[in-house]
CSV table of C-alpha atoms and ligand atoms in Angstrom, one decimal:
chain,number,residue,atom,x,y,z
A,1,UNK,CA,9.4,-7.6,28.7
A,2,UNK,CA,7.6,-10.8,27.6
A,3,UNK,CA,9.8,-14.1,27.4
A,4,UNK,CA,9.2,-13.9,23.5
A,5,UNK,CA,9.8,-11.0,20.9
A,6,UNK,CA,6.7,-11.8,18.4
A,7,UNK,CA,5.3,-8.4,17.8
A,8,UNK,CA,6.2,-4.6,17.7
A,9,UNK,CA,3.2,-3.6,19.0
A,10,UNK,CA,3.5,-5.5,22.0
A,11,UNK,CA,6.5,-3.7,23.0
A,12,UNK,CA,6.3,-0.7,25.9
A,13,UNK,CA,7.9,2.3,25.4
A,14,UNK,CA,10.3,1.2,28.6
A,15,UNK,CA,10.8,-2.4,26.8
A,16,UNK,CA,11.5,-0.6,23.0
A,17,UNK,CA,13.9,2.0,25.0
A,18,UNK,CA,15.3,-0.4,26.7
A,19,UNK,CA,16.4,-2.7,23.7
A,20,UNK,CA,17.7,0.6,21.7
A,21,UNK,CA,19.9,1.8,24.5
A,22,UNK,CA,21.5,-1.8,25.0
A,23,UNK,CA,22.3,-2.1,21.5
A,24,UNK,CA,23.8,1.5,21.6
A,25,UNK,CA,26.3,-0.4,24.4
A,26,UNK,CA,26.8,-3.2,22.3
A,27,UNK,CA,27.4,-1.5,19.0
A,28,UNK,CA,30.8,0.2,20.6
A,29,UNK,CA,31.6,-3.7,21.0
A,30,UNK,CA,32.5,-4.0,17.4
A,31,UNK,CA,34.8,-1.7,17.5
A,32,UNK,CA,37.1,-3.7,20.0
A,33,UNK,CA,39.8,-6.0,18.4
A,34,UNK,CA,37.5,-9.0,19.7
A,35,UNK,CA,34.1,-8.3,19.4
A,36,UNK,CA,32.7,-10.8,21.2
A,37,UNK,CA,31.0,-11.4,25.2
A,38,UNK,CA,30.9,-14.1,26.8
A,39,UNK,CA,27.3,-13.7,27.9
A,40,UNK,CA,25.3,-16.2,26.4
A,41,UNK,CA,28.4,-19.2,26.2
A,42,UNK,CA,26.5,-22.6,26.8
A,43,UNK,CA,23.1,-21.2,24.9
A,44,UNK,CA,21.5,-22.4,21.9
A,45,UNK,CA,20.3,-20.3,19.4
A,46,UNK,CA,18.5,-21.9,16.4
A,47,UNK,CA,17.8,-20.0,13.6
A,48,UNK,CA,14.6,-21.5,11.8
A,49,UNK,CA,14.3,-19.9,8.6
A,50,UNK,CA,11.4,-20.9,6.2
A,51,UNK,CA,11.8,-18.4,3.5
A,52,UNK,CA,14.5,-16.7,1.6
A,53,UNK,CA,17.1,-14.5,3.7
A,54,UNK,CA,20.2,-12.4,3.4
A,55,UNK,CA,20.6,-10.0,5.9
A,56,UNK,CA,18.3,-11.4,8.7
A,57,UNK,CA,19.6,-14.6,9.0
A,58,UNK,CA,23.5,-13.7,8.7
A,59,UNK,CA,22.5,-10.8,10.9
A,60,UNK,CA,21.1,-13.1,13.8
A,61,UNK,CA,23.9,-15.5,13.3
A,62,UNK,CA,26.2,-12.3,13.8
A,63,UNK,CA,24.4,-11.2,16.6
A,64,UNK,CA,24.2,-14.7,18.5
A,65,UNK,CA,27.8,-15.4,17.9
A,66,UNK,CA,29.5,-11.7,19.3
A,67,UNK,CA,27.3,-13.1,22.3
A,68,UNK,CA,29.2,-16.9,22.3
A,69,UNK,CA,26.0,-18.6,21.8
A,70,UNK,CA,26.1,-22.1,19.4
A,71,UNK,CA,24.3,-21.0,16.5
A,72,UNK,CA,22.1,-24.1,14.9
A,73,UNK,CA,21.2,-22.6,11.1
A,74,UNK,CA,17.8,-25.0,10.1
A,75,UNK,CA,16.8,-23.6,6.6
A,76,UNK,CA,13.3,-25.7,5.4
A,77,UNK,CA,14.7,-26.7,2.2
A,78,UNK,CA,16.8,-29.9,2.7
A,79,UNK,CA,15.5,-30.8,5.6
A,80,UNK,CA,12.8,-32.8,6.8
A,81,UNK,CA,9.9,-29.9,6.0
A,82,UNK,CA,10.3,-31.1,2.2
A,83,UNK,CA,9.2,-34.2,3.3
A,84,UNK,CA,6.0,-32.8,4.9
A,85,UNK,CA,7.2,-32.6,8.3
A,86,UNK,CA,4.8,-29.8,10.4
A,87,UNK,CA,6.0,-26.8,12.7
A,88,UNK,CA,4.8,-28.7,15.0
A,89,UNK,CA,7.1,-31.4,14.5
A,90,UNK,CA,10.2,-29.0,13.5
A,91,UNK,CA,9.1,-27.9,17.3
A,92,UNK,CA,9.5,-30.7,19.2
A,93,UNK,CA,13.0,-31.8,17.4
A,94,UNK,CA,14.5,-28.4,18.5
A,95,UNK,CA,12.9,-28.9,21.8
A,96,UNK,CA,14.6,-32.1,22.3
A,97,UNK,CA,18.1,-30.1,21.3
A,98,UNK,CA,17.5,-27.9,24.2
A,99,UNK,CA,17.1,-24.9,22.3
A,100,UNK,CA,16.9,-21.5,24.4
A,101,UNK,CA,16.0,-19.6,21.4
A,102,UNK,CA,14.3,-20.2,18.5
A,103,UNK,CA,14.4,-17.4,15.8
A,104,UNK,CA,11.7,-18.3,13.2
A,105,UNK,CA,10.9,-16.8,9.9
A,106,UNK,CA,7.6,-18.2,7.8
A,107,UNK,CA,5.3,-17.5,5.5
A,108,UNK,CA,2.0,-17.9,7.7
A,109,UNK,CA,1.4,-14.8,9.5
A,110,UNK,CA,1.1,-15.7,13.2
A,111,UNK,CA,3.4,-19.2,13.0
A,112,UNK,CA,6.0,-17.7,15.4
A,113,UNK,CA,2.8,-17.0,17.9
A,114,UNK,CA,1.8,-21.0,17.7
A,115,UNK,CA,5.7,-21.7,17.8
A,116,UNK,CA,5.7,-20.0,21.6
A,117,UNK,CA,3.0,-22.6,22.8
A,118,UNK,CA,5.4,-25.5,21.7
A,119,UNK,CA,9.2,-24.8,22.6
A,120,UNK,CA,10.1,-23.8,26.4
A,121,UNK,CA,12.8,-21.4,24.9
A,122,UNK,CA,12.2,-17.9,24.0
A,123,UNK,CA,11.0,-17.5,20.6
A,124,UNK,CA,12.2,-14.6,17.9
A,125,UNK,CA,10.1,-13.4,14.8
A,126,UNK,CA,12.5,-12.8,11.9
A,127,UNK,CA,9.4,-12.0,9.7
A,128,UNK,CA,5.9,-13.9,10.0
A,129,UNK,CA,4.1,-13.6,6.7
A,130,UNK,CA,2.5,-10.1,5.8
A,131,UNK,CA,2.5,-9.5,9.7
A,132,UNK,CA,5.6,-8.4,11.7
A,133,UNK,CA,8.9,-8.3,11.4
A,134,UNK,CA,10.1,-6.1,14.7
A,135,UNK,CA,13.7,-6.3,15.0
A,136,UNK,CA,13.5,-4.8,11.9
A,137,UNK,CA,11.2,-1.7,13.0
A,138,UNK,CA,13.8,-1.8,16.3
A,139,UNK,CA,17.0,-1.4,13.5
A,140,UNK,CA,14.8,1.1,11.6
A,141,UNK,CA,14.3,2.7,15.2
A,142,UNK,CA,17.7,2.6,16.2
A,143,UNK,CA,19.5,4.1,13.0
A,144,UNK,CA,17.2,7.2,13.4
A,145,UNK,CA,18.0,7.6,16.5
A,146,UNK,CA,21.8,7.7,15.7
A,147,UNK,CA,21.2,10.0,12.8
A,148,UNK,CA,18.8,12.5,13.9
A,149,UNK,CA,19.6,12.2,17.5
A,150,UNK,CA,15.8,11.5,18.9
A,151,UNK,CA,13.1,9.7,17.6
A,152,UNK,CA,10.1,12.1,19.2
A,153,UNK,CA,8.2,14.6,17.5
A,154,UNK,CA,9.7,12.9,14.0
A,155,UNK,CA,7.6,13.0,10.7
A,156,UNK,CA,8.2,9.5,8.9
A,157,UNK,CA,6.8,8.7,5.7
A,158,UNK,CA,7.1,4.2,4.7
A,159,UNK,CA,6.3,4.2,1.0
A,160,UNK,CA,5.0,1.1,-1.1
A,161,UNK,CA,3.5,-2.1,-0.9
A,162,UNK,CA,2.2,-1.7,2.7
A,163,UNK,CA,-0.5,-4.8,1.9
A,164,UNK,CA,2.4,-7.0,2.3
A,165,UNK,CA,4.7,-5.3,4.6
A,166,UNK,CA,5.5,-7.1,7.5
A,167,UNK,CA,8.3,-4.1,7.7
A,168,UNK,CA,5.4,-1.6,7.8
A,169,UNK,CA,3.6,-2.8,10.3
A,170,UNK,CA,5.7,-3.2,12.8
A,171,UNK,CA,7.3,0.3,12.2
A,172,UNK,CA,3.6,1.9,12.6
A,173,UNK,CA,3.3,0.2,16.1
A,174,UNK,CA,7.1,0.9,17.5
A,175,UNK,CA,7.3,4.4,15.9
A,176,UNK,CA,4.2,5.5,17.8
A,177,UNK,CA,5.0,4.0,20.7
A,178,UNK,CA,8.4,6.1,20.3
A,179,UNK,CA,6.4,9.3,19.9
A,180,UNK,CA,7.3,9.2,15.9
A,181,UNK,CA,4.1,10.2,13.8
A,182,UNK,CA,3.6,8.4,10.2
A,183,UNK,CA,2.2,8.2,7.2
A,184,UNK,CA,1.8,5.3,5.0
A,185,UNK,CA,1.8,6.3,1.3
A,186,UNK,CA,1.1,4.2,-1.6
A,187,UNK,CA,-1.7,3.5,-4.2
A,188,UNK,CA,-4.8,2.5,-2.8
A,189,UNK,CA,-4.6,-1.0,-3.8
A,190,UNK,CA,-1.2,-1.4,-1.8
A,191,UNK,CA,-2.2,-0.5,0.9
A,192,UNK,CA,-4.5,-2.7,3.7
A,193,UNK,CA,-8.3,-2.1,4.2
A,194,UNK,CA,-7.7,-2.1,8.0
A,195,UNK,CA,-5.4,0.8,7.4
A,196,UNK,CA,-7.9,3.0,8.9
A,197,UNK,CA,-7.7,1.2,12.5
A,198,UNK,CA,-3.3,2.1,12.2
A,199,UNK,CA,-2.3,4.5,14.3
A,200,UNK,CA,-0.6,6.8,11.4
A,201,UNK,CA,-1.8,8.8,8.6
A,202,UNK,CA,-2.5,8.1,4.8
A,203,UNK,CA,-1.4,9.5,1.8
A,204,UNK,CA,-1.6,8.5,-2.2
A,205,UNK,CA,0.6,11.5,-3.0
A,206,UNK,CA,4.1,11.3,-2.4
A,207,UNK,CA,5.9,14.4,-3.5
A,208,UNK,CA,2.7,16.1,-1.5
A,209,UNK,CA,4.3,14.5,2.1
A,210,UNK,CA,8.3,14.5,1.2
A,211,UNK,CA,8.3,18.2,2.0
A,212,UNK,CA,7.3,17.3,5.7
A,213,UNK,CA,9.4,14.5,6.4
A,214,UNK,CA,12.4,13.6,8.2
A,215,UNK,CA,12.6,10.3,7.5
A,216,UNK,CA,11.7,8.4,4.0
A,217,UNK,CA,11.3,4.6,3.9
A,218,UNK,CA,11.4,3.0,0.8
A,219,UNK,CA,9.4,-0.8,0.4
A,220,UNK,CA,10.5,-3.0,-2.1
A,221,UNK,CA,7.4,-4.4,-4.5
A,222,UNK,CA,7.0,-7.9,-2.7
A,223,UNK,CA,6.2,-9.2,-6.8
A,224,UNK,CA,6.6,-12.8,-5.0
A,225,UNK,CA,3.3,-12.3,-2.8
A,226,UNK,CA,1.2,-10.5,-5.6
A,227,UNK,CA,-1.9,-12.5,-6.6
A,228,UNK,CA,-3.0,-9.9,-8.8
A,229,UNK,CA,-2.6,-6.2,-10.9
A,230,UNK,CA,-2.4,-4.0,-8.3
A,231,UNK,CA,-1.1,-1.5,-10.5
A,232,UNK,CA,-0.6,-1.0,-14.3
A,233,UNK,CA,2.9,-2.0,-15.1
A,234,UNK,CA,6.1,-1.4,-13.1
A,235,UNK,CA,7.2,1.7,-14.6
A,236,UNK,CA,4.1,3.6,-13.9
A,237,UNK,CA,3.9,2.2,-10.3
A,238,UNK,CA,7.8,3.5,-10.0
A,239,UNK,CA,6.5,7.0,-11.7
A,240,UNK,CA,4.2,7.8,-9.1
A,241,UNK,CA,5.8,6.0,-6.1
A,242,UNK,CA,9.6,5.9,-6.8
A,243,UNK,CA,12.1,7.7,-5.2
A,244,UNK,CA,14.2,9.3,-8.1
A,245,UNK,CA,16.9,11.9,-8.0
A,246,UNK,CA,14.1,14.8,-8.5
A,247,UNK,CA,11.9,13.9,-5.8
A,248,UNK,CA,14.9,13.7,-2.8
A,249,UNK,CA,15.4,17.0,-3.6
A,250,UNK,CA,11.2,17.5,-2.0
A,251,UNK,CA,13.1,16.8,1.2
A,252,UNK,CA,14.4,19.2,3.7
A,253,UNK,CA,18.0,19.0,4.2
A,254,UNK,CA,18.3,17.0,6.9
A,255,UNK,CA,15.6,13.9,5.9
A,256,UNK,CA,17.3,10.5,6.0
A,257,UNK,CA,16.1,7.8,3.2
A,258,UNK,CA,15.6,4.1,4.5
A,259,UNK,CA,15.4,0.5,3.1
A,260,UNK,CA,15.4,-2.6,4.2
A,261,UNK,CA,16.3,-4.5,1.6
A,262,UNK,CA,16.3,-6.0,-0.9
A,263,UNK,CA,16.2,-3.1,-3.3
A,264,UNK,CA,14.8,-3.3,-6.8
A,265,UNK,CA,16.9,-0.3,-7.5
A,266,UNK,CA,15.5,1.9,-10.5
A,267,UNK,CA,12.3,0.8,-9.4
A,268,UNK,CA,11.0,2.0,-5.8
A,269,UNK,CA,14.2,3.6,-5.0
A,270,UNK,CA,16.9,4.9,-7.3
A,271,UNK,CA,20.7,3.8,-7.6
A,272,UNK,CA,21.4,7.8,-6.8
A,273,UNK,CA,19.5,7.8,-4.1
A,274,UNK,CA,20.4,4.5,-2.2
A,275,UNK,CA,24.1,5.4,-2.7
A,276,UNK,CA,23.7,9.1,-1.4
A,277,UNK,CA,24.6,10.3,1.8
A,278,UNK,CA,21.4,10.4,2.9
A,279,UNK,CA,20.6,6.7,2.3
A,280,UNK,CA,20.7,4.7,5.8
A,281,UNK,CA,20.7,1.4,3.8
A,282,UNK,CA,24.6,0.3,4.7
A,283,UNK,CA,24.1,1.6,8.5
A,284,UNK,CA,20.8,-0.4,8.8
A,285,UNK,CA,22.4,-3.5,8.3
A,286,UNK,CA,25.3,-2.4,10.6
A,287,UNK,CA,22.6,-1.5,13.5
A,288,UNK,CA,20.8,-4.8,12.8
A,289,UNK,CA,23.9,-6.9,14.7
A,290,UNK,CA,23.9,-4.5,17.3
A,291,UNK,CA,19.9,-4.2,17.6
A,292,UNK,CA,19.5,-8.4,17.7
A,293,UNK,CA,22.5,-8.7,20.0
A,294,UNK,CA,20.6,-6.7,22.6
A,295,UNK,CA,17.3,-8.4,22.1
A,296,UNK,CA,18.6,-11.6,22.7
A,297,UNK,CA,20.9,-10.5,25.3
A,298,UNK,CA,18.0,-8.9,27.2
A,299,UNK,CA,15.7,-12.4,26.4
A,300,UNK,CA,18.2,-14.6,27.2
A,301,UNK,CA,21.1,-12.9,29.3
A,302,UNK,CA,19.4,-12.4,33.2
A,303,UNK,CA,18.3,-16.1,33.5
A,304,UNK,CA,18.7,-19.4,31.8
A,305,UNK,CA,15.8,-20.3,29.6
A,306,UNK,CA,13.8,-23.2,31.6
A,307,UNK,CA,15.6,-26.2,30.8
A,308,UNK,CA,16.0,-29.8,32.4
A,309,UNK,CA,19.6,-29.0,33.3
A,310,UNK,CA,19.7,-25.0,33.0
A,311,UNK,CA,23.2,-24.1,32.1
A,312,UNK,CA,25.3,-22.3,34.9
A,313,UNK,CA,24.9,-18.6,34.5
A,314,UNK,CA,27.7,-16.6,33.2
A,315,UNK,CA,29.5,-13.9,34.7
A,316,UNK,CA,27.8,-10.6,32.9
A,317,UNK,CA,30.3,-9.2,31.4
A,318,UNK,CA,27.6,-6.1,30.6
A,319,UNK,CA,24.7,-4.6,33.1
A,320,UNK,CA,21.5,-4.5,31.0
A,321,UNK,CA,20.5,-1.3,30.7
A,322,UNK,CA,17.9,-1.9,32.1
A,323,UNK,CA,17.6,-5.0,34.9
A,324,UNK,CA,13.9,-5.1,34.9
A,325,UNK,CA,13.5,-5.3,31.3
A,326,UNK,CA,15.1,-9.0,31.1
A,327,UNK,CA,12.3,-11.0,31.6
B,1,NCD,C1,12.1,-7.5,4.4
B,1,NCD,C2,11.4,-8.8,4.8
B,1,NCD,O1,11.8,-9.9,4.6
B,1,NCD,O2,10.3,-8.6,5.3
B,1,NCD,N1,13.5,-7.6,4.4
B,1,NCD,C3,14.3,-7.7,5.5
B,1,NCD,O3,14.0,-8.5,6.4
B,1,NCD,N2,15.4,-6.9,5.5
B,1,NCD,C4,11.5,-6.8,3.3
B,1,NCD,C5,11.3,-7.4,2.0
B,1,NCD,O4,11.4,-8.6,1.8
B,1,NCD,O5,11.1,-6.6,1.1
C-alpha cells in the first residue's frame, strides 16, 4: 500500500482486504472499557477540512484519538485561508508542525493529490470535490461485509446524483475490485458522461433493478453543487428516484439500504425506510471509526512518517493483519 490513501481505485484487492480485516480487529476495541491503543502516541494527525462536515471529521478525530494520536482540527473558516492564504501555504505551516498525517477535505477535485507533493507525511482524502471519497466506499465496504457476510458475487445498486458523487465513485472502483457488480441508477442528467468508461452497469429505472439487489445505496441531491435544472422539481425527481415505503418492498428479503449522510429524508430516502431494519445508516457511522482507525494504523503504525527527529516507535500493541500492507 502507497504512503497516501487518495483514491479507491488505487487500492489492490490485498491492500482493500487488508484495511477491512484490520478494522474488523479494531472494531471489537470499542467494546473494551478503554477503547483506546497506544499505537500511534507521539503522532500528529491534522485534520484539514475545507468544507462542511459532521460525520467525517468527528469520525477521523475518533479514529485518530482510540489510536493516542494528537489530533490538530484546521477548519478553513477562521483561519488564515479567509485571508487568501493557498494549500500551498496551509502545506508548508503543517509541514513545519511536523505533521505525520494530513487528512484533507476540499472542494477542488484532485487537491489531496497536489497536497502529497508538499507535506512529507502521509496524506488522507476525506472527500476531494466531485472525485473520491474512499474511506467512505471502505465503511460502505465494511458494513456489507458484516451484514451479508461476503462482499463477492453481490448485486449493488448506488442511486442519485452520481454527477457529483465523490461517494459513487469511489464505491464503483473498491466494489469491483471486491468482486461486487453495480449499477448506477439515476436520471440521465445525474449521472457523468464518462459513465460509460465505469466499470458497473446503468440503469434510469429503479424499481426495474431493486428486484435484483442486495444492497441499495441511497445519494443525497448535492443541491449545493447544482449549476443548473437537472430535473423538474424535487418532488418529481423523489417520484422516480426515491426510496419510499412501496418500493423497499421491490427488494428481496435480505437487501440492506445504505446512506451516507446527510439525508434529505422524504426526498431520496424515506423516514420509514432509513429507520427500518434494513437501513445500515447508524452502523455506517459506527464502522467509519473502526474503518479510519485501520487505515491510519496501517499508514502510520509499521514506521514513523519521515521526519527530522522520527518519534521512537511504539510497542504494537496489535499485529497488522497484514505486515506487508503497511507501507
Ligand atoms: C458525503 C460527502 O461529503 O461526500 N457525505 C459523507 O462524507 N458522509 C455525501 C454527501 O455530502 O452527500
Amino acid at each position: 500500500m502507497s504512503r497516501h490513501l487518495i483514491s479507491a481505485a488505487d487500492l489492490s484487492l490485498a491492500d482493500a482486504m487488508a484495511i477491512l480485516d484490520t478494522a474488523e480487529e479494531l472494531a471489537h476495541l470499542a467494546e473494551r472499557p478503554i477503547p483506546k491503543l497506544p499505537t500511534l502516541r507521539g503522532r500528529t494527525v491534522v485534520n484539514l477540512f475545507y468544507e462542511d462536515s459532521t460525520r467525517t471529521r468527528i469520525s477521523f478525530e475518533a479514529a485518530a484519538k482510540r489510536l493516542s494520536a494528537d489530533v490538530i482540527n484546521f477548519s478553513a473558516k477562521g483561519s488564515s485561508v479567509a485571508k487568501g492564504e493557498s494549500l500551498k501555504d496551509t502545506a508548508l505551516t503543517l509541514q513545519a508542525m511536523g505533521a505525520d498525517a494530513v487528512v484533507i477535505r476540499h472542494g477542488a477535485s484532485g487537491a489531496p493529490h497536489r497536497l502529497a507533493d508538499w507535506v512529507r507525511g502521509s496524506v488522507i482524502n476525506a472527500g476531494d470535490g466531485t472525485h473520491e471519497h474512499p474511506t467512505q466506499a471502505l465503511l460502505d465496504a465494511f458494513t456489507i461485509r458484516r451484514r451479508l457476510g461476503r462482499l463477492g458475487g453481490l448485486r449493488v445498486a448506488i442511486v442519485g446524483d452520481i454527477v457529483h458523487s465523490r461517494v459513487a465513485r469511489s464505491n464503483v472502483w473498491l466494489l469491483r475490485t471486491l468482486g461486487a457488480s453495480v449499477t448506477v441508477v439515476g436520471p440521465p442528467t445525474l449521472l457523468p458522461l464518462a459513465v460509460g468508461s465505469w466499470p458497473c452497469e446503468v440503469s434510469y429505472n429503479l424499481s426495474a433493478v431493486l428486484p435484483d439487489c442486495d444492497v441499495v445505496m441511497m445519494l443525497r441531491v448535492q443541491q449545493e453543487r447544482l449549476t443548473d435544472a437537472y430535473f423538474p422539481s424535487i418532488r418529481e425527481y423523489s417520484r422516480r428516484y426515491g426510496l419510499d415505503a412501496d418500493r423497499v418492498r421491490l427488494l428481496p428479503d435480505h437487501a440492506i439500504v445504505m446512506h451516507p449522510g446527510p439525508m434529505n429524508r422524504g426526498v431520496e430516502i424515506a423516514a420509514a425506510v432509513a429507520d427500518s431494519a434494513r437501513s445500515t445508516v447508524v452502523e455506517q457511522v459506527t464502522n467509519g471509526v473502526a474503518v479510519r482507525m485501520a487505515v491510519l494504523y496501517l499508514l502510520l503504525g509499521g514506521q514513523p512518517a519521515e521526519r527530522a527527529q522520527p518519534a521512537q516507535p511504539q510497542a504494537q500493541a496489535l499485529e497488522p493483519a497484514s505486515s506487508g500492507a503497511a507501507r
